[in-house]
Each structure stands twice: as C-alpha cells, then as structure tokens.
Short mmCIF file of C-alpha atoms and ligand atoms in Angstrom, two decimals:
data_model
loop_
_atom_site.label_atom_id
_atom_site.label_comp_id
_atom_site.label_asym_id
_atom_site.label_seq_id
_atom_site.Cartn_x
_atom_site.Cartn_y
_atom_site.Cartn_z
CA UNK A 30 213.45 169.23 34.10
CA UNK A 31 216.26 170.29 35.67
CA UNK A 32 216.83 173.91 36.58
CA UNK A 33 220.31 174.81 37.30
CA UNK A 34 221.54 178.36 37.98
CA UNK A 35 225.61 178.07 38.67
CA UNK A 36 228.20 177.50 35.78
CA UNK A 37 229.80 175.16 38.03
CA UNK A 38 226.46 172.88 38.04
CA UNK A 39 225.53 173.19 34.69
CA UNK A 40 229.43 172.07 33.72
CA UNK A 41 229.61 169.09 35.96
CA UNK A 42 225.94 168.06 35.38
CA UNK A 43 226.53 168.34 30.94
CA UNK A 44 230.08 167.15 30.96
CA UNK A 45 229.29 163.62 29.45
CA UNK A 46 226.68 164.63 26.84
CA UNK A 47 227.76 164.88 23.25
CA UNK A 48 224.53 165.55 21.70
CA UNK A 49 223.45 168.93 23.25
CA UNK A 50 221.12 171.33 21.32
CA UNK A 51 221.18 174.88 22.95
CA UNK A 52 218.10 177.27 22.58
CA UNK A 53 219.15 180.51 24.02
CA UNK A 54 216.03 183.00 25.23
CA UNK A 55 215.41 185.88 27.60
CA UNK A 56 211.67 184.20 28.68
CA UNK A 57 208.47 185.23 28.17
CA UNK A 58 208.17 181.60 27.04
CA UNK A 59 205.73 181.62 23.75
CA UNK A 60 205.31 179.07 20.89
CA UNK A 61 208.23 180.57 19.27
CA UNK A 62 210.16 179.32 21.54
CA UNK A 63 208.93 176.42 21.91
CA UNK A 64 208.59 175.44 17.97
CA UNK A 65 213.07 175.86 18.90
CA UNK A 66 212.95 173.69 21.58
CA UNK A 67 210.54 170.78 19.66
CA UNK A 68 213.54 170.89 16.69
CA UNK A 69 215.86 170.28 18.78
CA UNK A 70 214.24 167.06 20.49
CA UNK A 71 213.21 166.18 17.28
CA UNK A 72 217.10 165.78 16.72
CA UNK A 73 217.49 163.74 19.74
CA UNK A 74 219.48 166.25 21.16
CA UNK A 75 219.69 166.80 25.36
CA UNK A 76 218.00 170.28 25.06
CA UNK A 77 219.27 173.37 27.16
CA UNK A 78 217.38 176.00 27.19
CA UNK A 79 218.63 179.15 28.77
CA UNK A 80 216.67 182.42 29.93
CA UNK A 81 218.75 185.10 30.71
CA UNK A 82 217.93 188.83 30.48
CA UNK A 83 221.27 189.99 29.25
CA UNK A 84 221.55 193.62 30.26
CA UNK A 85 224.47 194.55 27.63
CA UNK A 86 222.18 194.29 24.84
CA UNK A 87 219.73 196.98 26.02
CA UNK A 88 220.40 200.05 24.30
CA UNK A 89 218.05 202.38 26.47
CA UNK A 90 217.75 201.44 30.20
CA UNK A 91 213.91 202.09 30.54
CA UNK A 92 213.46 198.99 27.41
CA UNK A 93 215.59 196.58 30.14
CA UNK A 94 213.25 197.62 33.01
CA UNK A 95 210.32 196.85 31.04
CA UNK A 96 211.20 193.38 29.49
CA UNK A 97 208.39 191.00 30.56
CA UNK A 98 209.46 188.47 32.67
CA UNK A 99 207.30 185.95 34.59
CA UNK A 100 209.50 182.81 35.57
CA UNK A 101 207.18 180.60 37.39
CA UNK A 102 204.96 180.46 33.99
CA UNK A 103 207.95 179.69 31.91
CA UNK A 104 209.12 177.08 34.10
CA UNK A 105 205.53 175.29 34.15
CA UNK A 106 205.59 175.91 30.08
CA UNK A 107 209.26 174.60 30.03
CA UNK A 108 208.29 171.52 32.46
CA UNK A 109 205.53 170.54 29.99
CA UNK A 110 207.48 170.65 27.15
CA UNK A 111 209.99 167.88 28.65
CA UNK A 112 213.03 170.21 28.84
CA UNK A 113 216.18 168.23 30.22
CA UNK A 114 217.68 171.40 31.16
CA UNK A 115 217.10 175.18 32.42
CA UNK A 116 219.70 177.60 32.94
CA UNK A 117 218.98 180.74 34.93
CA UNK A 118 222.54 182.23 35.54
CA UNK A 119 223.24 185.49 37.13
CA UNK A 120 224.18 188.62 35.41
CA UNK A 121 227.32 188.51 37.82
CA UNK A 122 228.35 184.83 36.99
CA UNK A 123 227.98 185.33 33.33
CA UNK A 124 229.67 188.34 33.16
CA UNK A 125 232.21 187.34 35.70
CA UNK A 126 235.17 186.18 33.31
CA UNK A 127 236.59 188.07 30.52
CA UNK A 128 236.08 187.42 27.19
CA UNK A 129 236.21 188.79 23.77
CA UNK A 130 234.80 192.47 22.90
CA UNK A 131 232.92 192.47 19.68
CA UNK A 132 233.04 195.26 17.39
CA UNK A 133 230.98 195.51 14.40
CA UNK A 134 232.45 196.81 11.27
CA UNK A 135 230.52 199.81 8.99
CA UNK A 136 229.56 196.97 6.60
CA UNK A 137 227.35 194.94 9.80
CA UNK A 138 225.61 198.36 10.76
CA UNK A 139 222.67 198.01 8.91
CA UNK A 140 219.16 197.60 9.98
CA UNK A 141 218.35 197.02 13.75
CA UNK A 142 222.53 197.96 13.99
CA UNK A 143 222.37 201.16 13.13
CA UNK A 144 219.62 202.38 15.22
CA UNK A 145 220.40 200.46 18.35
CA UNK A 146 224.18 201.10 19.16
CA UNK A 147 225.71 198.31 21.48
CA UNK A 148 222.80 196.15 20.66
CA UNK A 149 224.52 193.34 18.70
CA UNK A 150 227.99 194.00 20.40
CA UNK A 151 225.79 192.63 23.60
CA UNK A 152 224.42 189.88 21.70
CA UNK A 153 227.65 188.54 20.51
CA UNK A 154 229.30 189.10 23.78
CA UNK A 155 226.47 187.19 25.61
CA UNK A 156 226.49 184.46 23.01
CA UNK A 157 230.18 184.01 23.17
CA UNK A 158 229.83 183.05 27.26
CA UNK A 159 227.27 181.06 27.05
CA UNK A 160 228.34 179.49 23.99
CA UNK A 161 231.96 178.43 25.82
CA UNK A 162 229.63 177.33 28.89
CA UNK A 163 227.47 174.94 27.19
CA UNK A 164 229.57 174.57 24.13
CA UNK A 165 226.45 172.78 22.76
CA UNK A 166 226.58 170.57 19.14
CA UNK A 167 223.53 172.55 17.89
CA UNK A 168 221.91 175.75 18.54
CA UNK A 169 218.55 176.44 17.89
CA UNK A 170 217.36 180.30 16.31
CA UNK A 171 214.73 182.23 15.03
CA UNK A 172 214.58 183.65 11.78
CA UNK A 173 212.32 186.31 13.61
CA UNK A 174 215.32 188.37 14.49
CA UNK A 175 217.49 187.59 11.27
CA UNK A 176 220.10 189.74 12.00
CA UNK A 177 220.48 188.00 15.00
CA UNK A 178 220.92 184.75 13.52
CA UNK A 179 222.81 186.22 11.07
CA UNK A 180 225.61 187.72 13.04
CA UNK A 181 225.79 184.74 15.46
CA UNK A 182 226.44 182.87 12.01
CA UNK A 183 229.37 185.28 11.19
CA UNK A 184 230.57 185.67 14.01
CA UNK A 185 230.72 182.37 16.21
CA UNK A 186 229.78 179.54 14.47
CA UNK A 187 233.01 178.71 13.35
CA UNK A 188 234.56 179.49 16.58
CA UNK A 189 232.18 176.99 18.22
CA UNK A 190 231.78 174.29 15.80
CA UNK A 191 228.41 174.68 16.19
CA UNK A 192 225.69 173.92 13.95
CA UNK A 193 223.00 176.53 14.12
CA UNK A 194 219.62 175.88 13.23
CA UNK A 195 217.17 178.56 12.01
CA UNK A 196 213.58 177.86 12.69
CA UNK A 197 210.79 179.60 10.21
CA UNK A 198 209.35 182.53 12.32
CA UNK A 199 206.27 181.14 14.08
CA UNK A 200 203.06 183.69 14.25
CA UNK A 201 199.49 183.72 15.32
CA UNK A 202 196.67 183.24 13.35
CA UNK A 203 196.35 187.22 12.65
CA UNK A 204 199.84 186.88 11.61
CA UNK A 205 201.48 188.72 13.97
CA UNK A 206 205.25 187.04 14.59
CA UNK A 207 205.09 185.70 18.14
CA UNK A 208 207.24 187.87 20.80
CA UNK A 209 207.57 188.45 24.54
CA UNK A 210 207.44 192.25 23.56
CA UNK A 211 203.27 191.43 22.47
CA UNK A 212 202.87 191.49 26.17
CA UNK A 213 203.42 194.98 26.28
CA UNK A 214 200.48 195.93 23.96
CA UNK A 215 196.60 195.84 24.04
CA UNK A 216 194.41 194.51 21.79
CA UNK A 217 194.06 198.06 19.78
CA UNK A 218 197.71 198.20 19.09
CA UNK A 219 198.13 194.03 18.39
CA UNK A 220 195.14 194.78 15.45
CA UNK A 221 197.11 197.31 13.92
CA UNK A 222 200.46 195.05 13.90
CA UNK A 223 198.12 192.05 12.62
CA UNK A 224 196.85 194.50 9.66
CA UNK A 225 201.03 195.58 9.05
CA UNK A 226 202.09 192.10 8.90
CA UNK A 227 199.21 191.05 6.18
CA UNK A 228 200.01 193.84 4.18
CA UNK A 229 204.21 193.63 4.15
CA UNK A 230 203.21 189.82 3.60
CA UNK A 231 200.94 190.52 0.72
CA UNK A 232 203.79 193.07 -0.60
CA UNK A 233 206.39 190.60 -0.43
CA UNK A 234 204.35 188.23 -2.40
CA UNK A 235 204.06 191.16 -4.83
CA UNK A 236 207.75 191.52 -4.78
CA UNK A 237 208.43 188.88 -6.13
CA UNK A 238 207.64 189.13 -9.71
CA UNK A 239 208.63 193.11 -9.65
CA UNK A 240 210.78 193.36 -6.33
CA UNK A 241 212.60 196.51 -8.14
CA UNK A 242 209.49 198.69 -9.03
CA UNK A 243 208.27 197.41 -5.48
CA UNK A 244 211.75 198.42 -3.69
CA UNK A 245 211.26 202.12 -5.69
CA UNK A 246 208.28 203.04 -4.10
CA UNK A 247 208.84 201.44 -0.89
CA UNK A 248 209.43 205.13 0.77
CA UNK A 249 206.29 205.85 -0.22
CA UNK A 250 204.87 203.00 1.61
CA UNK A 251 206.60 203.44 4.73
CA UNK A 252 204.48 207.04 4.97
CA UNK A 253 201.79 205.64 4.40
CA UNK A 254 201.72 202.79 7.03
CA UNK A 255 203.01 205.41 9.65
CA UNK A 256 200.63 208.14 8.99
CA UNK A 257 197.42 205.91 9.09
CA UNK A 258 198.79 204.04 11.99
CA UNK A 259 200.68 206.70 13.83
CA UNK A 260 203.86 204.53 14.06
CA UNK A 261 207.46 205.44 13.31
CA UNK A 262 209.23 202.92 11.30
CA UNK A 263 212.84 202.47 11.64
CA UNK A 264 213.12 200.70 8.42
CA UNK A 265 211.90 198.97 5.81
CA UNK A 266 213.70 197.40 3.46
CA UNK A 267 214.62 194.39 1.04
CA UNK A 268 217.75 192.56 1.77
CA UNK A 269 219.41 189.62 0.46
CA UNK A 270 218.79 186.66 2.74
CA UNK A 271 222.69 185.39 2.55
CA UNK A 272 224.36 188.77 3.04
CA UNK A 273 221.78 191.28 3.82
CA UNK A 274 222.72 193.19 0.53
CA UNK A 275 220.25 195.96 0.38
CA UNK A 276 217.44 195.57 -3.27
CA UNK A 277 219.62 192.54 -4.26
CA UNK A 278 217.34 190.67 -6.17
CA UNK A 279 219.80 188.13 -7.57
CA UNK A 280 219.04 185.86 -4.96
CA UNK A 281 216.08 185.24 -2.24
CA UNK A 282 215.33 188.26 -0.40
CA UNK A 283 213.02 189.24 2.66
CA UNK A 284 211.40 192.70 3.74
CA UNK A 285 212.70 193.52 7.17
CA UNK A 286 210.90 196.23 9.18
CA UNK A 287 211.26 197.42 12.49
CA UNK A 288 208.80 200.08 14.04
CA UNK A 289 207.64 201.72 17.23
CA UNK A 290 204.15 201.48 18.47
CA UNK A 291 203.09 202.83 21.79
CA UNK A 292 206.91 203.07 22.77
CA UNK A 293 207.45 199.18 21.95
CA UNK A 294 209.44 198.21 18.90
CA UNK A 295 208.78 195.71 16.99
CA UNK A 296 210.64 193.63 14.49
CA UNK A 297 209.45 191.33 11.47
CA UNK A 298 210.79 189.76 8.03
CA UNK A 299 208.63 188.28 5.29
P1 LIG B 24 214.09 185.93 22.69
O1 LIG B 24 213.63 185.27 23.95
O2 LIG B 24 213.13 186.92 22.14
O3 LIG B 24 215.49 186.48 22.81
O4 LIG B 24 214.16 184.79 21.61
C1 LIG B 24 214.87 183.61 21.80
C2 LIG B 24 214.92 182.83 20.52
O5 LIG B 24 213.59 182.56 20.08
C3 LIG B 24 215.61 183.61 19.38
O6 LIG B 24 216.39 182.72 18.62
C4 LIG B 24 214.43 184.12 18.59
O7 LIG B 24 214.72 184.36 17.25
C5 LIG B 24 213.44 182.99 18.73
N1 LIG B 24 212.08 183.46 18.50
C6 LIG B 24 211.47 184.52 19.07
N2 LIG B 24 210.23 184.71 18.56
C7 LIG B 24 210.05 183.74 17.63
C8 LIG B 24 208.99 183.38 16.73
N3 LIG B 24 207.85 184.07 16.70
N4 LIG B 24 209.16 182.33 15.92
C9 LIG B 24 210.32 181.61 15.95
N5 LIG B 24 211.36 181.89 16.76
C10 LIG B 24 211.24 182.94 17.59
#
C-alpha cells in the first residue's frame, strides 16, 4: 500500500488508472469500512481510500477534538486489507483552492440537517475536492449515514460521473451499526444502544404490515426509549428511502434515528 499525503503525488501517481473506486473515511478503520473497501476490489477497481478529518463538517468544536483517531492501527488494518492507495492530505492542501459553496435548500433540512447546521454544507464541500482530486469511476458509501449518501447522490454524482455504490450498513453481532464514534462509549452505554437497535429493528419489521398506525404512535415511543434509557433523541422517524418523504409508505421506507448518549450521538436506519 501506498500512502501518499500531497495532491501533487496522488495526481501524478493515479493519472493512468481508469478503473478507480474511491472510499472516502475520517479513520477509526472498522469492518464498515472495510466491507466498502472489499466491494470495491471485488469490482476490480484500484481502490483509494482516503482518511481525512474534515473540520468543516463539525458543527460543535469540542465533537472535532474528540473524533477518535489512531493512524498507525488504520494503516496496519488498511495494509492487510491490500489497499493500493492511502490518502492522508492536509486540512491546508485540501482546503487550499476554491471551490463551490453548498447551500442546502428548506426541502434538504431534514433529519441530521436540521439539528446540525453546516454539517452537510461541510460534507458536500469536502466531497466536491476530493472528488475533483481523485475524480474516481466509483465511490464506495454507507447506507449507515443515508443522508449522507443521499445528498452526495443529489448533489455530485452527476457532476462527477461517478457511480456511487451504497453498501448495506454492517453491525456487530448485538446489532449495533459499526462506527468510530463506539470508541467513545463503555460497555454500559454500547448494551443500551445494542437493546435500541433490536427494538427499532423489531419495530420496523412491525412497520411493515401497519407502518401508519406504527408512524402514529411513534412519539410515544421516542419517550419511552429516552426515559428508560436517559437518552435524548433527535429524531425518529419513517422516511421514504428515494426522497426521504416523511410516513410515505408508497414506497420502501426506513426508520432513521439519531440520539445522544453520554454526550456522543449516534445515528442508525433500519
Ligand atoms: P466515516 O469514517 O464514519 O466518515 O465513514 C466512512 C464511510 O464508511 C461512509 O461512507 C460511511 O457510511 C461508511 N460506514 C461507516 N460505518 C459503516 C457501517 N457500520 N457499515 C457500512 N458502512 C459504514
């Protein structure tokens, strides 16, 4: 595996490839990321894989400080994994040319959008530099942070020619989705996510043959997970998987939820 850290390198060393697939991450390396990176060699693609802590997309300064990070791990994960490619820029060299300011429209500020402002304006902004940089064939996503994926979809794909694939959100055997952010809690609080995600999943099996009686007593729901967990949950709600269309149950639809536990927020869909 390579490791390159300079635009200029990364340019000169991709310039001949055609078949690049691109999995963005901000490290903390877990089998999320890897189940990414294994779809795109699957495709036969020259895989990139970036980490890069992109400051713009941290709404509260203290959440940016706390991000885990431990590189030499990810690099040894990365190295087994037969990466071609890692790219560790710097803040200053991404950041270094202008480029298009994103601004989302009323419609977009919906779920993680509305609570954290700047949050996907970051995104998109980060995406659209190292998008032009690596102006890669595929990209590789998790359906863990939908919106994400979603907005990325909107917002670039066309721009890029890229073809982005989603990969299923990958979780541990208590069901918990996998994220860097599980670092930050102990075993007491990763129990009580484990017993949240079996019981959205088991609701969202529910929902399905009465998603609108289900999405009517949903507020109820969201009390009760939050007063016998002591958690406050941002949202919970159904949304359509094309257009996150809030209780449309026309089409297929997933329960997104993010919450805070011990000052970390999580995010899940089901
Ligand atoms: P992150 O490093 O958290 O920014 O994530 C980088 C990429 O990995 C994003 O496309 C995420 O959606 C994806 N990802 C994170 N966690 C998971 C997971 N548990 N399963 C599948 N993909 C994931």
């Amino acid at each position: 595996m390579k490791i390159i850290t300079s635009i200029f390198d990364l340019n000169k060393e991709i310039k001949n490839y055609k078949n690049i697939g691109f999995v963005p991450t901000m490290g903390g390396i877990h089998a999320g990321h890897s189940s990414l990176i294994k779809a795109s060699q699957k495709n036969k693609s020259k895989t990139i894989v970036s980490i890069f802590i992109n400051p713009t997309q941290f709404n509260k300064k203290n959440d940016f400080k706390k991000y885990p990070r431990n590189i030499n791990k990810d690099i040894a994960i990365l190295k087994k994994l037969n990466v071609d490619y890692l790219f560790r820029p710097s803040v200053k060299d991404v950041y270094r040319f202008k480029s298009k300011k994103f601004n989302l429209k009323k419609s977009d500020k919906i779920l993680c959008a509305k609570s954290r402002n700047g949050h996907f304006e970051g995104v998109l902004d980060v995406m659209n530099r190292l998008m032009s940089i690596i102006k890669s064939k595929d990209l590789y996503m998790g359906e863990k942070d939908y919106q994400q994926l979603y907005l990325i979809k909107k917002f670039l794909s066309k721009k890029f020619r890229v073809r982005i694939n989603s990969c299923p959100t990958v979780r541990i055997k208590n069901k918990v989705a996998l994220s860097t952010r599980n670092k930050l809690l102990n075993k007491k609080y990763l129990k009580i996510a484990s017993e949240i995600a079996l019981f959205l999943r088991k609701l969202k099996r529910k929902s399905k043959f009465q998603p609108s009686e289900i999405a009517s007593i949903l507020p109820n729901y969201k009390i009760l997970l939050e007063t016998k967990y002591n958690i406050k949950i941002d949202y919970l709600e159904f949304r359509d998987e094309k257009n996150l269309e809030l209780n449309n149950f026309k089409n297929k639809f997933r329960l997104f939820i993010a919450y805070n536990i011990n000052n970390v927020r999580l995010i899940d869909n089901f």
